[in-house]
CSV table of C-alpha atoms and ligand atoms in Angstrom, one decimal:
chain,number,residue,atom,x,y,z
A,1,MET,CA,77.6,114.6,138.5
A,2,THR,CA,76.9,117.8,140.6
A,3,VAL,CA,75.5,120.8,138.9
A,4,LEU,CA,75.0,124.3,140.3
A,5,ILE,CA,72.5,126.6,138.5
A,6,SER,CA,73.4,129.9,139.9
A,7,GLY,CA,72.1,133.5,139.7
A,8,GLY,CA,68.6,132.7,138.4
A,9,THR,CA,65.1,133.4,139.6
A,10,VAL,CA,63.4,130.1,140.6
A,11,ILE,CA,59.7,130.1,139.8
A,12,GLY,CA,57.0,128.0,141.4
A,13,PRO,CA,53.3,128.3,141.6
A,14,THR,CA,53.4,130.2,144.9
A,15,GLY,CA,56.1,132.7,144.1
A,16,SER,CA,59.5,133.5,142.6
A,17,SER,CA,62.8,134.1,144.3
A,18,ALA,CA,66.5,134.5,143.7
A,19,MET,CA,67.9,131.0,144.4
A,20,ASP,CA,70.8,128.8,143.4
A,21,VAL,CA,69.8,125.2,142.6
A,22,LEU,CA,72.2,122.4,143.5
A,23,ILE,CA,71.7,119.1,141.7
A,24,ASP,CA,73.4,115.9,142.8
A,25,GLY,CA,73.0,113.1,140.3
A,26,GLU,CA,69.4,112.7,139.1
A,27,ARG,CA,67.8,114.8,141.9
A,28,ILE,CA,67.7,118.3,143.2
A,29,ALA,CA,69.7,118.4,146.4
A,30,ALA,CA,69.2,121.9,147.7
A,31,LEU,CA,67.9,125.4,147.0
A,32,LEU,CA,70.3,128.0,148.4
A,33,GLU,CA,70.2,131.7,148.9
A,34,PRO,CA,72.6,133.3,146.3
A,35,GLY,CA,76.1,133.4,147.8
A,36,SER,CA,75.2,130.9,150.6
A,37,THR,CA,78.2,129.2,152.3
A,38,ARG,CA,76.1,126.7,154.2
A,39,LEU,CA,77.2,123.8,152.0
A,40,GLY,CA,80.7,125.0,151.4
A,41,SER,CA,82.6,128.3,151.1
A,42,ASP,CA,82.8,128.1,147.3
A,43,LEU,CA,80.1,125.8,145.9
A,44,ALA,CA,80.8,126.8,142.4
A,45,ALA,CA,84.3,125.6,142.6
A,46,THR,CA,83.3,122.2,143.9
A,47,ALA,CA,80.3,121.6,141.6
A,48,GLU,CA,81.3,119.6,138.5
A,49,ARG,CA,79.3,122.0,136.3
A,50,VAL,CA,78.0,125.5,136.9
A,51,ILE,CA,75.2,126.9,134.7
A,52,ASP,CA,75.0,130.7,134.9
A,53,ALA,CA,71.4,131.6,135.0
A,54,THR,CA,71.9,135.3,135.7
A,55,GLY,CA,68.9,137.3,134.5
A,56,LYS,CA,67.0,134.1,133.6
A,57,TYR,CA,64.1,132.0,135.0
A,58,VAL,CA,64.7,128.6,136.5
A,59,ILE,CA,61.6,126.5,136.2
A,60,PRO,CA,60.5,122.9,136.6
A,61,GLY,CA,60.6,121.1,133.3
A,62,GLY,CA,57.3,121.0,131.5
A,63,VAL,CA,54.9,118.2,132.1
A,64,ASP,CA,52.7,117.5,129.0
A,65,CYS,CA,50.0,115.2,130.3
A,66,HIS,CA,48.3,114.7,126.9
A,67,THR,CA,50.3,113.4,123.9
A,68,HIS,CA,49.6,110.8,121.2
A,69,MET,CA,52.9,109.4,119.8
A,70,GLU,CA,52.3,107.0,116.9
A,71,LEU,CA,48.5,107.0,117.5
A,72,PRO,CA,46.6,105.0,114.9
A,73,PHE,CA,44.0,107.4,113.6
A,74,GLY,CA,41.9,107.6,110.4
A,75,GLY,CA,43.8,105.0,108.5
A,76,THR,CA,47.3,106.4,109.4
A,77,TYR,CA,49.5,107.0,112.4
A,78,ALA,CA,50.5,110.2,114.3
A,79,SER,CA,53.8,111.1,112.7
A,80,ASP,CA,56.0,111.5,115.8
A,81,THR,CA,57.4,108.3,117.3
A,82,PHE,CA,58.4,108.3,120.9
A,83,GLU,CA,61.9,109.0,119.8
A,84,THR,CA,61.2,112.1,117.6
A,85,GLY,CA,58.3,113.4,119.8
A,86,THR,CA,60.2,113.3,123.1
A,87,ARG,CA,63.3,114.9,121.4
A,88,ALA,CA,61.1,117.7,120.1
A,89,ALA,CA,59.5,118.0,123.6
A,90,ALA,CA,63.0,118.4,125.2
A,91,TRP,CA,63.8,121.2,122.7
A,92,GLY,CA,60.8,123.1,124.0
A,93,GLY,CA,61.5,122.6,127.7
A,94,THR,CA,59.1,119.7,128.3
A,95,THR,CA,60.7,116.9,130.4
A,96,THR,CA,57.8,114.6,131.0
A,97,ILE,CA,55.0,113.4,128.8
A,98,VAL,CA,52.0,111.2,129.7
A,99,ASP,CA,50.9,109.5,126.5
A,100,PHE,CA,47.7,107.5,125.9
A,101,ALA,CA,47.9,103.8,125.5
A,102,VAL,CA,45.0,102.6,123.4
A,103,GLN,CA,42.5,99.7,123.8
A,104,ARG,CA,40.3,99.7,120.7
A,105,THR,CA,36.9,97.9,120.7
A,106,GLY,CA,37.5,94.2,120.7
A,107,GLU,CA,41.0,94.3,122.0
A,108,ARG,CA,42.3,93.3,125.5
A,109,VAL,CA,43.3,96.4,127.5
A,110,GLN,CA,46.5,94.7,128.6
A,111,ASP,CA,47.5,94.0,125.0
A,112,GLY,CA,46.9,97.7,124.1
A,113,LEU,CA,49.1,98.7,127.0
A,114,ALA,CA,51.8,96.2,126.2
A,115,ALA,CA,51.9,97.6,122.6
A,116,TRP,CA,52.5,101.1,124.0
A,117,HIS,CA,55.3,99.9,126.3
A,118,ALA,CA,56.9,98.2,123.3
A,119,LYS,CA,56.7,101.5,121.3
A,120,ALA,CA,58.2,103.7,124.0
A,121,GLU,CA,60.8,101.5,125.8
A,122,GLY,CA,64.3,102.5,125.0
A,123,GLN,CA,63.2,105.3,122.6
A,124,CYS,CA,62.5,108.3,124.8
A,125,ALA,CA,64.7,111.3,125.5
A,126,ILE,CA,62.7,112.3,128.5
A,127,ASP,CA,60.6,110.5,131.2
A,128,TYR,CA,57.2,109.2,130.2
A,129,GLY,CA,54.0,107.7,131.7
A,130,PHE,CA,50.8,106.4,130.3
A,131,HIS,CA,47.1,106.9,130.6
A,132,GLN,CA,44.9,104.1,129.2
A,133,ILE,CA,42.2,104.7,126.7
A,134,ILE,CA,39.4,102.3,127.2
A,135,GLY,CA,37.7,102.0,123.8
A,136,GLY,CA,35.6,99.0,124.7
A,137,VAL,CA,34.1,99.0,128.2
A,138,ASP,CA,33.1,95.5,129.2
A,139,ASP,CA,33.6,93.2,132.2
A,140,ASP,CA,37.2,92.4,131.2
A,141,ALA,CA,38.1,96.0,130.6
A,142,LEU,CA,36.7,97.0,134.0
A,143,LYS,CA,38.7,94.3,135.7
A,144,ALA,CA,41.8,95.5,133.8
A,145,MET,CA,41.3,99.1,135.2
A,146,ASP,CA,41.9,97.8,138.7
A,147,GLU,CA,45.0,95.9,137.6
A,148,LEU,CA,46.4,98.9,135.8
A,149,VAL,CA,46.1,101.2,138.8
A,150,ALA,CA,48.5,98.8,140.6
A,151,GLU,CA,50.9,99.2,137.7
A,152,GLY,CA,51.0,103.0,137.9
A,153,ILE,CA,48.3,103.7,135.3
A,154,THR,CA,45.9,105.7,137.3
A,155,SER,CA,43.8,107.5,134.7
A,156,PHE,CA,41.5,106.3,132.0
A,157,LYS,CA,40.3,108.1,129.0
A,158,LEU,CA,36.8,107.5,127.6
A,159,PHE,CA,35.3,109.0,124.4
A,160,MET,CA,31.8,110.4,123.9
A,161,ALA,CA,32.9,111.0,120.3
A,162,TYR,CA,34.0,108.7,117.4
A,163,PRO,CA,31.1,106.1,117.3
A,164,GLY,CA,32.3,102.7,116.1
A,165,VAL,CA,35.9,103.5,116.9
A,166,LEU,CA,36.6,104.6,120.5
A,167,TYR,CA,33.1,105.6,121.6
A,168,SER,CA,31.5,104.6,124.9
A,169,ASP,CA,27.8,104.9,125.4
A,170,ASP,CA,26.3,106.4,128.6
A,171,GLY,CA,25.9,102.9,130.2
A,172,GLN,CA,29.6,102.1,129.5
A,173,ILE,CA,30.7,105.4,130.9
A,174,LEU,CA,28.6,104.9,134.0
A,175,ARG,CA,30.2,101.5,134.6
A,176,ALA,CA,33.8,102.8,134.0
A,177,MET,CA,33.1,105.7,136.4
A,178,GLN,CA,31.8,103.3,139.1
A,179,THR,CA,35.0,101.4,138.8
A,180,ALA,CA,37.1,104.5,139.0
A,181,ALA,CA,35.1,105.8,142.0
A,182,ALA,CA,36.0,102.5,143.7
A,183,ASN,CA,39.7,102.3,142.8
A,184,GLY,CA,40.6,106.0,143.0
A,185,ALA,CA,41.5,106.5,139.3
A,186,MET,CA,40.8,109.7,137.4
A,187,VAL,CA,38.4,109.5,134.5
A,188,MET,CA,39.5,111.6,131.5
A,189,MET,CA,36.7,112.5,129.1
A,190,HIS,CA,36.7,113.4,125.4
A,191,ALA,CA,33.5,115.4,125.8
A,192,GLU,CA,31.8,115.8,122.4
A,193,ASN,CA,28.4,114.3,121.4
A,194,GLY,CA,29.7,112.0,118.6
A,195,ILE,CA,26.3,110.6,117.7
A,196,ALA,CA,24.9,114.1,116.9
A,197,ILE,CA,28.2,115.2,115.2
A,198,ASP,CA,28.2,112.2,112.9
A,199,VAL,CA,24.7,113.2,111.6
A,200,LEU,CA,25.8,116.8,111.0
A,201,VAL,CA,28.9,115.5,109.2
A,202,HIS,CA,26.8,113.2,107.0
A,203,GLN,CA,24.4,116.0,106.2
A,204,ALA,CA,27.2,118.5,105.3
A,205,LEU,CA,28.9,116.0,103.0
A,206,SER,CA,25.6,115.3,101.3
A,207,ARG,CA,25.2,119.0,100.6
A,208,GLY,CA,28.7,119.0,99.0
A,209,GLU,CA,30.3,120.9,101.8
A,210,THR,CA,33.6,119.1,101.8
A,211,ALA,CA,36.3,121.7,102.8
A,212,PRO,CA,38.2,121.6,106.1
A,213,VAL,CA,36.2,124.4,107.7
A,214,ASN,CA,33.2,122.0,107.8
A,215,HIS,CA,35.1,120.0,110.4
A,216,GLY,CA,34.5,122.9,112.8
A,217,LEU,CA,31.0,123.8,111.5
A,218,THR,CA,29.8,120.2,112.2
A,219,ARG,CA,31.1,120.2,115.8
A,220,PRO,CA,29.4,123.4,117.1
A,221,TRP,CA,29.8,124.4,120.8
A,222,GLU,CA,26.5,122.9,121.7
A,223,THR,CA,27.9,119.4,121.0
A,224,GLU,CA,30.7,120.0,123.4
A,225,GLU,CA,28.7,121.7,126.1
A,226,GLU,CA,26.0,119.0,126.1
A,227,ALA,CA,28.7,116.3,126.5
A,228,VAL,CA,30.5,118.2,129.2
A,229,HIS,CA,27.2,118.4,131.1
A,230,ARG,CA,26.3,114.8,130.7
A,231,ALA,CA,29.8,113.7,131.7
A,232,ILE,CA,29.6,115.8,134.9
A,233,MET,CA,26.2,114.4,135.7
A,234,LEU,CA,27.5,110.8,135.4
A,235,ALA,CA,30.5,111.7,137.5
A,236,ARG,CA,28.3,113.2,140.1
A,237,LEU,CA,26.0,110.1,140.1
A,238,THR,CA,29.0,107.7,140.5
A,239,GLY,CA,31.3,109.8,142.7
A,240,ALA,CA,34.1,109.4,140.1
A,241,PRO,CA,36.6,112.2,139.7
A,242,LEU,CA,36.5,113.7,136.2
A,243,TYR,CA,39.1,115.5,134.1
A,244,ILE,CA,37.7,116.9,130.8
A,245,VAL,CA,40.4,117.0,128.2
A,246,HIS,CA,41.0,119.6,125.4
A,247,MET,CA,38.2,122.0,126.2
A,248,SER,CA,37.6,124.6,123.6
A,249,ALA,CA,34.0,125.9,124.0
A,250,LYS,CA,33.5,128.7,126.6
A,251,GLN,CA,30.0,127.3,127.3
A,252,GLY,CA,31.5,124.0,128.3
A,253,VAL,CA,33.9,125.6,130.7
A,254,ALA,CA,31.1,127.7,132.2
A,255,THR,CA,29.2,124.5,132.9
A,256,LEU,CA,32.3,123.0,134.5
A,257,GLN,CA,32.8,126.1,136.6
A,258,ALA,CA,29.3,125.9,137.9
A,259,HIS,CA,29.8,122.3,139.1
A,260,ARG,CA,33.3,123.0,140.5
A,261,ASP,CA,31.6,125.8,142.5
A,262,GLN,CA,29.4,123.1,144.0
A,263,GLY,CA,32.5,121.3,145.2
A,264,LEU,CA,32.6,118.4,142.7
A,265,ASN,CA,35.9,116.9,141.8
A,266,VAL,CA,35.7,118.0,138.1
A,267,PHE,CA,38.7,119.5,136.3
A,268,GLY,CA,39.3,121.0,132.9
A,269,GLU,CA,42.2,121.1,130.5
A,270,THR,CA,42.8,123.2,127.4
A,271,CYS,CA,45.5,123.4,124.8
A,272,PRO,CA,47.4,126.2,123.0
A,273,GLN,CA,45.5,125.7,119.8
A,274,TYR,CA,42.2,126.8,121.6
A,275,LEU,CA,43.9,129.8,123.1
A,276,TYR,CA,45.5,131.1,119.9
A,277,LEU,CA,43.9,129.6,116.8
A,278,SER,CA,40.5,130.2,115.3
A,279,LEU,CA,38.0,128.8,112.9
A,280,GLU,CA,38.0,131.9,110.8
A,281,GLU,CA,41.8,132.5,110.5
A,282,HIS,CA,43.0,128.9,110.4
A,283,LEU,CA,40.3,126.2,109.7
A,284,ALA,CA,38.8,128.4,107.0
A,285,ALA,CA,42.1,129.1,105.3
A,286,PRO,CA,41.9,129.0,101.5
A,287,GLY,CA,41.9,125.6,99.6
A,288,PHE,CA,42.9,122.6,101.7
A,289,GLU,CA,45.3,124.6,104.0
A,290,GLY,CA,42.8,124.5,106.9
A,291,ALA,CA,43.4,120.7,107.2
A,292,LYS,CA,46.6,121.6,109.2
A,293,TRP,CA,44.3,122.7,112.0
A,294,VAL,CA,41.7,120.0,112.0
A,295,CYS,CA,41.6,118.6,115.5
A,296,SER,CA,38.9,117.5,117.9
A,297,THR,CA,37.5,119.4,119.8
A,298,PRO,CA,37.8,121.9,117.0
A,299,VAL,CA,39.5,125.4,117.0
A,300,ARG,CA,36.5,127.7,117.5
A,301,ALA,CA,35.2,130.9,116.0
A,302,ALA,CA,36.9,134.0,117.3
A,303,ALA,CA,33.6,135.8,116.7
A,304,GLU,CA,32.1,133.7,119.4
A,305,GLY,CA,34.8,134.8,121.9
A,306,HIS,CA,36.0,131.4,123.1
A,307,GLN,CA,39.7,132.2,123.1
A,308,HIS,CA,39.4,135.3,125.3
A,309,GLU,CA,37.2,133.4,127.8
A,310,LEU,CA,39.5,130.4,128.0
A,311,TRP,CA,42.4,132.7,129.0
A,312,LYS,CA,40.1,134.0,131.8
A,313,TYR,CA,39.3,130.5,132.9
A,314,LEU,CA,43.0,129.8,133.1
A,315,ARG,CA,43.3,132.6,135.6
A,316,THR,CA,40.3,131.5,137.7
A,317,ASN,CA,41.5,127.9,137.7
A,318,ASP,CA,38.4,126.5,136.2
A,319,LEU,CA,40.8,125.4,133.6
A,320,SER,CA,43.7,123.9,135.6
A,321,VAL,CA,46.1,122.4,133.0
A,322,VAL,CA,47.4,123.3,129.6
A,323,SER,CA,48.5,120.2,127.7
A,324,THR,CA,49.0,119.9,123.9
A,325,ASP,CA,47.0,116.9,122.8
A,326,HIS,CA,50.0,116.5,120.5
A,327,CYS,CA,48.8,114.4,117.6
A,328,PRO,CA,50.9,115.4,114.5
A,329,PHE,CA,50.2,114.5,110.9
A,330,CYS,CA,52.0,115.5,107.8
A,331,MET,CA,50.0,117.2,105.0
A,332,LYS,CA,51.5,114.9,102.4
A,333,GLU,CA,49.8,111.5,102.5
A,334,GLN,CA,48.2,112.1,105.9
A,335,LYS,CA,46.1,115.2,106.1
A,336,GLU,CA,45.7,114.8,102.3
A,337,LEU,CA,43.5,111.7,102.9
A,338,GLY,CA,40.7,114.2,103.4
A,339,VAL,CA,41.0,116.1,100.2
A,340,GLY,CA,37.3,116.3,99.0
A,341,ASP,CA,36.0,114.9,102.3
A,342,PHE,CA,36.8,116.8,105.5
A,343,SER,CA,35.7,113.9,107.6
A,344,LYS,CA,38.7,111.8,106.4
A,345,ILE,CA,41.3,114.4,107.5
A,346,PRO,CA,43.2,112.8,110.4
A,347,ASN,CA,42.4,114.8,113.6
A,348,GLY,CA,45.4,116.4,115.3
A,349,ILE,CA,47.9,119.2,115.7
A,350,GLY,CA,51.5,118.9,116.8
A,351,SER,CA,52.5,121.3,119.6
A,352,VAL,CA,54.6,119.3,122.0
A,353,GLU,CA,57.7,121.4,121.2
A,354,HIS,CA,56.0,124.8,121.6
A,355,ARG,CA,53.7,124.7,124.7
A,356,MET,CA,56.1,126.2,127.1
A,357,ASP,CA,56.9,129.1,124.7
A,358,LEU,CA,53.3,129.7,123.6
A,359,LEU,CA,52.1,129.9,127.2
A,360,PHE,CA,55.1,132.1,128.2
A,361,GLN,CA,53.9,134.5,125.5
A,362,GLY,CA,50.7,134.7,127.6
A,363,VAL,CA,52.9,135.9,130.5
A,364,VAL,CA,54.5,138.6,128.2
A,365,ASP,CA,51.0,139.6,127.0
A,366,GLY,CA,49.7,140.0,130.5
A,367,ARG,CA,47.2,137.2,130.4
A,368,ILE,CA,48.7,135.0,133.1
A,369,SER,CA,51.4,135.5,135.7
A,370,LYS,CA,54.8,133.7,135.4
A,371,GLU,CA,53.9,131.7,138.5
A,372,ARG,CA,50.6,130.6,136.9
A,373,TRP,CA,52.6,129.7,133.7
A,374,VAL,CA,54.6,127.2,135.7
A,375,GLU,CA,51.6,125.9,137.6
A,376,LEU,CA,49.5,125.3,134.5
A,377,CYS,CA,52.4,123.7,132.5
A,378,SER,CA,54.3,121.8,135.1
A,379,THR,CA,53.1,121.7,138.7
A,380,THR,CA,49.4,121.0,138.3
A,381,PRO,CA,49.7,118.3,135.6
A,382,ALA,CA,52.2,116.5,137.8
A,383,ARG,CA,50.0,116.7,140.9
A,384,MET,CA,46.8,115.9,138.9
A,385,PHE,CA,48.3,112.6,137.6
A,386,GLY,CA,50.2,111.3,140.5
A,387,LEU,CA,53.7,112.6,139.9
A,388,HIS,CA,53.9,115.1,142.7
A,389,GLY,CA,57.2,115.2,144.5
A,390,ARG,CA,59.1,113.9,141.5
A,391,LYS,CA,58.0,116.2,138.7
A,392,GLY,CA,56.7,119.7,138.4
A,393,VAL,CA,58.6,121.3,141.2
A,394,ILE,CA,62.0,122.7,142.0
A,395,ALA,CA,62.5,121.3,145.5
A,396,PRO,CA,64.9,119.0,147.3
A,397,GLY,CA,64.3,115.4,146.5
A,398,ALA,CA,62.5,116.1,143.2
A,399,ASP,CA,63.9,114.8,139.9
A,400,ALA,CA,66.3,117.4,138.5
A,401,ASP,CA,64.1,118.2,135.5
A,402,VAL,CA,64.9,121.9,135.1
A,403,VAL,CA,64.7,124.5,132.4
A,404,VAL,CA,66.7,127.7,132.3
A,405,TYR,CA,64.4,130.1,130.4
A,406,ASP,CA,65.5,133.4,129.1
A,407,PRO,CA,62.7,136.0,129.3
A,408,LYS,CA,64.8,138.4,127.2
A,409,GLY,CA,65.4,135.8,124.5
A,410,HIS,CA,63.4,135.2,121.3
A,411,THR,CA,62.0,132.2,119.5
A,412,SER,CA,60.8,132.3,115.9
A,413,ILE,CA,58.6,129.2,115.4
A,414,GLY,CA,58.2,127.7,112.0
A,415,TYR,CA,59.3,125.0,109.6
A,416,GLY,CA,63.0,125.4,109.0
A,417,LYS,CA,63.2,127.7,112.0
A,418,THR,CA,62.4,126.3,115.4
A,419,HIS,CA,60.9,123.0,114.4
A,420,HIS,CA,61.9,119.5,115.5
A,421,MET,CA,58.6,117.6,115.4
A,422,ASN,CA,58.3,115.0,112.6
A,423,MET,CA,55.9,117.1,110.5
A,424,ASP,CA,56.2,118.6,107.0
A,425,HIS,CA,54.7,121.9,108.2
A,426,SER,CA,54.3,123.8,111.4
A,427,PRO,CA,50.8,124.6,112.7
A,428,TRP,CA,52.5,127.4,114.5
A,429,GLU,CA,54.2,128.9,111.5
A,430,GLY,CA,55.0,132.6,112.1
A,431,PHE,CA,54.5,132.7,115.8
A,432,GLU,CA,57.1,134.9,117.5
A,433,ILE,CA,57.8,134.3,121.2
A,434,ASP,CA,59.5,136.9,123.5
A,435,GLY,CA,61.4,134.2,125.4
A,436,HIS,CA,63.7,131.3,124.8
A,437,VAL,CA,64.4,127.8,126.2
A,438,ASP,CA,68.2,128.0,126.9
A,439,THR,CA,69.1,124.9,128.9
A,440,VAL,CA,67.1,121.8,129.7
A,441,LEU,CA,68.0,119.1,132.2
A,442,SER,CA,66.3,115.8,132.4
A,443,ARG,CA,67.0,113.9,135.7
A,444,GLY,CA,70.3,115.8,136.0
A,445,ALA,CA,71.5,115.3,132.5
A,446,VAL,CA,71.8,118.3,130.2
A,447,VAL,CA,69.7,117.5,127.2
A,448,ILE,CA,69.5,120.9,125.5
A,449,ASP,CA,72.2,123.5,125.9
A,450,GLY,CA,72.7,126.7,123.9
A,451,GLY,CA,70.9,125.5,120.8
A,452,GLU,CA,72.4,122.0,120.8
A,453,TYR,CA,70.7,118.7,121.5
A,454,LEU,CA,72.8,116.6,123.9
A,455,GLY,CA,70.1,114.1,124.9
A,456,SER,CA,69.9,110.5,124.0
A,457,LYS,CA,67.3,108.0,123.1
A,458,GLY,CA,66.6,105.6,126.0
A,459,HIS,CA,67.5,108.1,128.7
A,460,GLY,CA,63.8,108.6,129.4
A,461,ARG,CA,62.3,106.2,131.9
A,462,TYR,CA,58.8,104.9,132.4
A,463,LEU,CA,57.0,106.6,135.3
A,464,LYS,CA,54.8,104.5,137.5
A,465,ARG,CA,52.3,107.0,138.7
A,466,GLY,CA,50.3,107.4,141.9
A,467,LEU,CA,46.8,108.6,142.4
A,468,SER,CA,45.8,112.2,141.8
A,469,GLN,CA,46.9,114.6,144.6
A,470,TYR,CA,43.7,116.7,144.1
A,471,LEU,CA,41.4,114.1,145.5
A,472,LEU,CA,40.5,113.5,149.1
B,501,DUC,N1,41.6,114.6,119.2
B,501,DUC,C1,42.5,114.9,118.2
B,501,DUC,O1,42.5,116.0,117.7
B,501,DUC,N2,43.4,113.9,117.8
B,501,DUC,C2,43.4,112.7,118.4
B,501,DUC,C3,42.3,112.3,119.3
B,501,DUC,C4,41.5,113.4,119.7
B,501,DUC,O2,40.7,113.2,120.6
B,502,ZN,ZN1,40.2,113.5,122.7
B,503,ZN,ZN1,44.0,113.5,122.8
């Protein structure tokens, strides 16, 4: 099928211009000046479908490089399946996810990966790739890292938190980084000092401090900054590239910035929850309500000024990517596991549907430019994780993953309003966005159009990824 998206403003990281976009099958065939006759005197008459984007933005579909569909966590599972989670992503203008396959301590890496393929295959509405969590670094796991790079899994997440579950000690991190330095893979780090945090958690509980707010109080910024610094030192020592996930402490990003300024291949990611939510307003909400916003790293105190600083670091590129860390849990029977003990609340917030809108609000509010919006949400994550050329750009030859976004539209986020994630509440209840996802195409197929879902389960394909484009 040929599709012509006409009359819109095409946005990329380096600028915006009035262009018509011609799609042929699954790929973008051409960008044309409006009214161009180079490919025919009346292209609109020959295209099988014309989408009128007059007054709208035409952007590359969102690339959310940090999701956890069906993640086993804290005795339960993240509540979105690949089917429900990728459908919700499509509603919000995200057309690619990179999810985390899990190897837990004692399991074979290849078995963890096979389990993730089995969960996702034939279920997804949009294209998907995998990172691999290495929860048990040993000789076999290190060998598996080399094998996986050849299979298109070119990034590995390690945890400095969650002792006894996914935690790697410094020696394990060092060995995994040496392997990555040799095979070209990216090391992704959950940078929190889990050993210190576990002591603080234990002490808080023994004092009877059991409410959700204690989740944040027992993970103070020092525990993040210390781990960020240690991870960077180990990366420096080994020569491995390092991407620090879900950064929320301004001090951690300041440390990252200092080492980026020295020319190290170290990168930072943040998520909408750390830009908009706070310990005071959300985690400390009355009763058990704060459990909705329990995630790790935690949402931090507005009084400490993290949120404002993180927006600044998005502008300076010390934070290069905004992902969601989508890890949804219902209140009923899931978050409720932690009534009377905050440490038993499953960690995670669902946002896969709202990232593009939430960051567009940052454009409206004058915090980032519209070009930076596209760069943070689409182009850089694609380049960072080996999808450049296919995803994250509107250019001839790229996959036709395109969003027509209405900057004059409006989106009311909330349960029973705009909400397609498999959750019994919205962590974004009441957020009003001065923009709207109108039309979404995934590899040339219209999946969202005028408030209707037209996609199908199984349309989404597995993406074998290359190495990061940011490395020499
Ligand atoms: N953080 C979360 O909030 N959830 C899942 C895993 C993680 O690191
Ligand atoms: Zn993490
Ligand atoms: Zn995560």
